[in-house]
């Protein structure tokens, strides 16, 4: 397998965490991440300048989410991931399950809708185009669980257990496209489940939990399949460079363990986020009902008291 264009991956020394975290920027992801942070920062500054508030927690979540992409794509982890299945699996799991969750908790679409100016009457600016996209038939399809769950599963089995993975790993554009795909799949899978942003598919909280747990067992089975395999299953990682001092099958087993573990960790994080959102939603609904009761003089209570009075009068 030719990894030219990905750095000197064929001559890497044995992997250590220190070596893996050394800076080795992928230009595409570095530019994309910096652009994302700059646009988000612009939106927050625009809101603050006009006197609006934006939750600090959302900003922190978004920034950490983007930095998690930088961590796995702009360090030597990206170089080692070209020749070590275990390191590649860390990249895959972070960019498809950790980064999307944090980015979605940052509510970037909500921020954009609040920060972007409205176009004049009869005109369509960026805000109007974004709204059209959110309400499009395309978005209703790609955020529906009948699409997102099979896509989430196919991104594992249909990629790693077919020649497609080896084809994509054979070139730098293919590798970038694969990582972008992992990120996109994570975003569309988790958005309807726990995203703060508005979307065309927004089921109740119980249904969101069911959607979450519908995909995770397949993820765990994928990890177990790699752990239990008796021979290397992916051509790209069958013959690791001698300089790494690793054995292909044991590295594949480690990759399976990483995939299995990551099927549990994000599930817990999303479940906790969902429970908090559910609680907050109930609190907001209770406050709305209290305000409505204050405005209406609590007509239901008055009607009930009148009913009791009528029963008392009849008894007399």
XYZ file of C-alpha atoms in Angstrom:
316
model
C 0.000 0.000 0.000
C 1.422 3.320 -1.051
C 1.049 6.005 1.568
C 3.002 8.689 -0.243
C 1.427 12.070 0.324
C 0.572 11.185 3.940
C 3.998 11.927 5.369
C 6.763 9.455 6.139
C 4.311 6.871 7.476
C 6.414 3.940 6.291
C 9.369 4.903 8.534
C 7.558 5.829 11.746
C 9.170 4.749 15.027
C 7.171 2.602 17.487
C 4.007 4.361 18.606
C 3.890 6.250 21.881
C 1.289 8.764 22.998
C 3.918 11.511 23.011
C 4.875 10.788 19.409
C 1.237 10.514 18.393
C 0.416 13.961 19.754
C 3.236 15.729 17.934
C 2.043 18.394 15.498
C 1.563 17.178 11.911
C -1.167 19.285 10.374
C -3.434 18.099 7.588
C -4.020 21.340 5.598
C -7.642 20.530 4.723
C -8.771 19.872 8.289
C -6.645 22.653 9.759
C -8.197 25.275 7.458
C -11.701 23.850 7.942
C -11.403 23.830 11.746
C -9.976 27.366 11.890
C -12.776 28.578 9.599
C -15.393 26.892 11.806
C -14.001 28.473 14.970
C -13.771 31.900 13.302
C -17.361 31.796 12.035
C -18.676 30.629 15.404
C -16.693 33.363 17.164
C -18.081 35.949 14.741
C -21.622 34.836 15.547
C -21.096 35.024 19.309
C -19.462 38.476 19.079
C -22.318 39.735 16.889
C -24.912 38.617 19.445
C -23.012 40.103 22.386
C -22.531 43.450 20.638
C -26.259 43.858 20.125
C -26.973 42.959 23.740
C -28.098 39.343 23.297
C -26.847 36.470 25.407
C -25.315 33.231 24.215
C -24.705 30.383 26.710
C -21.022 29.973 27.535
C -21.508 26.210 27.775
C -22.483 26.028 24.121
C -19.369 27.924 23.074
C -17.156 25.668 25.200
C -18.771 22.513 23.757
C -18.332 23.701 20.167
C -14.707 24.744 20.640
C -13.786 21.429 22.310
C -15.619 19.562 19.547
C -13.610 21.309 16.821
C -10.360 20.898 18.763
C -11.056 17.166 19.023
C -10.973 17.060 15.209
C -7.674 18.957 15.249
C -6.362 16.445 17.812
C -6.851 13.420 15.570
C -6.316 15.025 12.139
C -3.527 17.561 12.717
C -1.139 15.493 14.811
C 0.999 12.425 14.189
C -2.075 10.378 15.123
C -3.091 10.990 11.509
C 0.239 9.607 10.271
C 0.201 6.580 12.534
C -3.452 6.015 11.607
C -2.368 5.267 8.042
C -0.437 2.158 9.101
C -1.887 1.178 12.502
C -5.473 -0.082 12.679
C -5.742 0.763 16.390
C -4.731 4.405 15.906
C -6.982 4.715 12.868
C -9.881 3.413 14.959
C -9.235 6.097 17.587
C -9.437 8.690 14.801
C -12.639 7.162 13.465
C -14.348 6.942 16.846
C -13.431 10.486 17.907
C -14.392 12.147 14.629
C -17.643 10.191 14.247
C -18.893 10.016 17.844
C -17.146 12.523 20.125
C -16.681 15.524 17.809
C -20.283 15.493 16.445
C -21.833 15.301 19.922
C -19.818 18.284 21.189
C -20.354 20.317 18.003
C -24.121 19.698 18.140
C -24.255 20.730 21.812
C -22.708 24.014 20.619
C -25.874 24.695 18.543
C -24.058 26.249 15.542
C -27.207 26.418 13.379
C -29.169 28.231 16.085
C -26.281 30.662 16.443
C -26.181 31.248 12.684
C -29.943 31.902 12.507
C -29.674 34.440 15.321
C -26.489 36.121 14.083
C -27.071 36.302 10.328
C -28.924 39.433 9.178
C -32.254 39.055 7.404
C -32.307 39.979 3.720
C -34.620 42.622 2.361
C -38.135 41.882 1.195
C -38.152 39.578 -1.812
C -34.450 38.809 -1.431
C -32.653 35.701 -0.222
C -29.520 36.049 1.873
C -27.479 33.450 3.760
C -30.047 33.237 6.574
C -32.938 32.629 4.189
C -30.963 30.021 2.252
C -30.097 28.247 5.504
C -33.775 28.156 6.491
C -34.725 26.798 3.065
C -32.096 24.084 3.439
C -33.320 23.140 6.932
C -36.900 22.809 5.676
C -35.999 21.033 2.453
C -37.211 17.568 1.494
C -33.568 16.479 1.411
C -33.066 17.316 5.086
C -36.255 15.497 6.070
C -34.808 12.365 4.453
C -31.225 12.503 5.763
C -32.292 13.188 9.367
C -34.974 10.485 9.496
C -34.049 7.416 11.568
C -34.956 5.141 8.637
C -31.968 6.751 6.891
C -29.569 7.664 9.712
C -29.514 4.307 11.526
C -28.756 2.174 8.408
C -26.173 4.765 7.318
C -24.511 4.624 10.735
C -24.302 0.828 10.536
C -23.229 0.705 6.868
C -20.378 3.129 7.593
C -18.795 0.337 9.620
C -19.624 -2.950 7.920
C -19.934 -1.635 4.358
C -16.615 0.175 4.559
C -14.190 -1.963 6.573
C -15.338 -5.347 5.276
C -15.241 -4.388 1.577
C -12.434 -3.218 -0.780
C -13.779 0.337 -0.503
C -11.724 1.011 2.618
C -8.456 -0.001 0.927
C -9.328 2.129 -2.093
C -9.942 5.236 0.020
C -6.823 4.698 2.119
C -4.725 4.518 -1.050
C -4.785 8.286 -1.663
C -4.821 11.469 0.364
C -8.104 12.774 -1.166
C -9.709 9.387 -0.473
C -8.551 9.441 3.151
C -9.854 13.005 3.625
C -13.180 12.059 2.013
C -13.511 9.079 4.367
C -12.877 11.195 7.469
C -15.321 13.874 6.291
C -17.852 11.094 5.752
C -17.338 9.804 9.312
C -17.926 13.304 10.690
C -21.029 13.866 8.535
C -22.528 10.492 9.513
C -22.006 11.307 13.190
C -23.668 14.707 12.786
C -26.779 13.439 10.981
C -27.107 10.472 13.370
C -26.862 12.433 16.625
C -28.585 15.659 15.458
C -32.206 14.380 15.711
C -31.366 12.553 18.947
C -29.695 15.193 21.108
C -28.934 18.226 18.953
C -29.990 21.617 20.309
C -30.527 23.035 16.816
C -33.948 22.961 15.133
C -34.409 20.253 12.539
C -37.094 18.657 10.373
C -37.134 15.466 12.457
C -37.579 16.054 16.182
C -39.232 13.077 17.942
C -40.128 12.871 21.626
C -37.452 12.134 24.193
C -38.376 8.471 24.626
C -38.194 7.897 20.855
C -34.816 9.653 20.747
C -33.461 7.197 23.318
C -34.772 4.290 21.246
C -33.036 5.710 18.160
C -29.791 5.973 20.104
C -29.880 2.381 21.326
C -31.006 1.034 17.934
C -27.609 1.759 16.396
C -25.231 1.093 19.267
C -25.485 -2.747 19.431
C -24.325 -3.001 15.810
C -21.387 -0.791 16.718
C -20.479 -3.089 19.600
C -20.809 -6.189 17.401
C -18.419 -4.621 14.896
C -15.817 -4.152 17.628
C -16.320 -7.705 18.898
C -15.893 -9.080 15.353
C -12.486 -7.397 15.101
C -11.486 -8.572 18.563
C -12.434 -12.203 17.915
C -10.983 -12.468 14.384
C -8.260 -15.068 13.915
C -6.624 -13.275 10.973
C -6.260 -9.682 9.707
C -9.491 -8.584 7.990
C -8.421 -5.301 6.348
C -5.814 -5.379 3.587
C -4.413 -1.911 4.395
C -3.218 -2.998 7.840
C -2.097 -6.584 7.029
C 1.603 -5.722 6.712
C 2.532 -2.938 9.171
C 6.016 -1.413 8.725
C 8.704 -3.307 10.599
C 9.810 -0.033 12.252
C 6.603 -0.011 14.329
C 7.393 -3.315 15.978
C 3.743 -4.470 16.010
C 1.866 -7.564 14.853
C -1.114 -7.032 12.548
C -3.584 -9.318 14.328
C -2.922 -7.986 17.826
C -3.231 -4.419 16.500
C -6.552 -5.345 14.866
C -7.765 -6.839 18.147
C -6.845 -3.587 19.879
C -8.802 -1.678 17.214
C -11.827 -3.865 17.938
C -11.546 -3.134 21.650
C -11.434 0.592 20.932
C -14.524 0.368 18.687
C -16.394 -1.638 21.339
C -15.489 0.794 24.135
C -16.564 3.806 22.101
C -19.988 2.262 21.533
C -20.563 2.587 25.278
C -18.973 5.930 26.190
C -20.871 8.229 23.764
C -24.094 6.375 24.557
C -23.762 7.381 28.200
C -22.843 10.979 27.280
C -25.813 11.329 24.926
C -28.168 9.717 27.424
C -27.093 12.159 30.135
C -27.513 15.094 27.711
C -30.976 13.812 26.733
C -32.083 13.495 30.345
C -30.928 17.054 31.079
C -32.739 18.334 27.972
C -35.888 16.426 28.971
C -35.778 17.885 32.482
C -35.170 21.420 31.153
C -38.051 21.029 28.698
C -40.410 19.955 31.489
C -39.294 22.919 33.603
C -39.934 25.353 30.732
C -43.377 23.823 30.140
C -44.209 24.142 33.847
C -43.150 27.824 33.835
C -45.280 28.483 30.743
C -48.294 26.878 32.418
C -47.701 28.908 35.593
C -47.550 32.143 33.592
C -50.710 31.186 31.716
C -52.444 30.457 35.016
C -51.383 33.844 36.389
C -52.707 35.641 33.295
C -56.029 33.756 33.286
C -56.623 33.990 37.004
C -56.476 30.197 37.094
C -59.865 29.637 35.448
C -59.651 25.892 35.918
C -59.352 26.321 39.697
C -62.245 28.803 39.707
C -64.405 26.373 37.719
C -63.558 23.575 40.129
C -64.417 25.759 43.154
C -67.719 26.708 41.523
C -68.456 23.029 40.973
C -67.782 22.295 44.669
C -70.025 25.196 45.668
C -72.864 23.841 43.520
C -72.535 20.423 45.126
C -72.603 22.067 48.582
C -75.715 24.077 47.655
C -77.458 20.957 46.406
C -76.594 19.142 49.637
C -78.267 21.897 51.632
